């Protein structure tokens, strides 16, 4: 595992949270909006962050960002269906791949 000491992990976690926050909410990339970085964030978090609670924390962040984008920012909910729950094992698999 590539997990560094505690202080660099805090900086990495902060950077990953900021990256996910900046890139989530727009499903199409443009010059004004970054493409979604959720897959990379979950993989890198699995590789670099030691605490296991980081996975549920990032899942909560991802879902809350989607909720805010749909409920308050007017983003279409076209992609949200019953299959949205499948993001949990998908993101967990990326996390697990990073852990390996």
Tab-separated table of C-alpha atoms in Angstrom, residues 35-73:
chain	number	residue	atom	x	y	z
A	35	UNK	CA	-14.921	16.319	-16.543
A	36	UNK	CA	-16.065	14.107	-13.670
A	37	UNK	CA	-13.176	12.817	-11.578
A	38	UNK	CA	-15.098	10.486	-9.273
A	39	UNK	CA	-13.551	7.283	-10.603
A	40	UNK	CA	-10.039	8.659	-10.192
A	41	UNK	CA	-10.868	10.052	-6.745
A	42	UNK	CA	-12.123	6.703	-5.430
A	43	UNK	CA	-9.157	4.812	-6.895
A	44	UNK	CA	-6.589	7.273	-5.520
A	45	UNK	CA	-8.343	7.394	-2.145
A	46	UNK	CA	-8.088	3.609	-1.932
A	47	UNK	CA	-4.403	3.772	-2.765
A	48	UNK	CA	-3.364	6.683	-0.556
A	49	UNK	CA	-5.766	6.920	2.384
A	50	UNK	CA	-5.456	4.464	5.267
A	51	UNK	CA	-8.710	4.909	7.221
A	52	UNK	CA	-11.563	2.713	6.061
A	53	UNK	CA	-14.108	5.396	6.968
A	54	UNK	CA	-12.864	7.452	4.018
A	55	UNK	CA	-14.883	5.244	1.626
A	56	UNK	CA	-18.270	5.948	3.261
A	57	UNK	CA	-17.296	9.604	3.646
A	58	UNK	CA	-16.525	9.916	-0.066
A	59	UNK	CA	-19.716	8.030	-0.963
A	60	UNK	CA	-21.680	10.487	1.171
A	61	UNK	CA	-19.928	13.398	-0.506
A	62	UNK	CA	-20.672	12.058	-3.989
A	63	UNK	CA	-24.339	11.470	-3.256
A	64	UNK	CA	-24.777	14.803	-1.494
A	65	UNK	CA	-23.138	16.643	-4.416
A	66	UNK	CA	-25.538	14.923	-6.800
A	67	UNK	CA	-28.486	15.830	-4.587
A	68	UNK	CA	-27.452	19.484	-4.406
A	69	UNK	CA	-26.889	19.627	-8.167
A	70	UNK	CA	-30.312	18.142	-8.915
A	71	UNK	CA	-32.373	19.787	-6.169
A	72	UNK	CA	-30.874	23.268	-6.050
A	73	UNK	CA	-28.787	23.874	-9.160
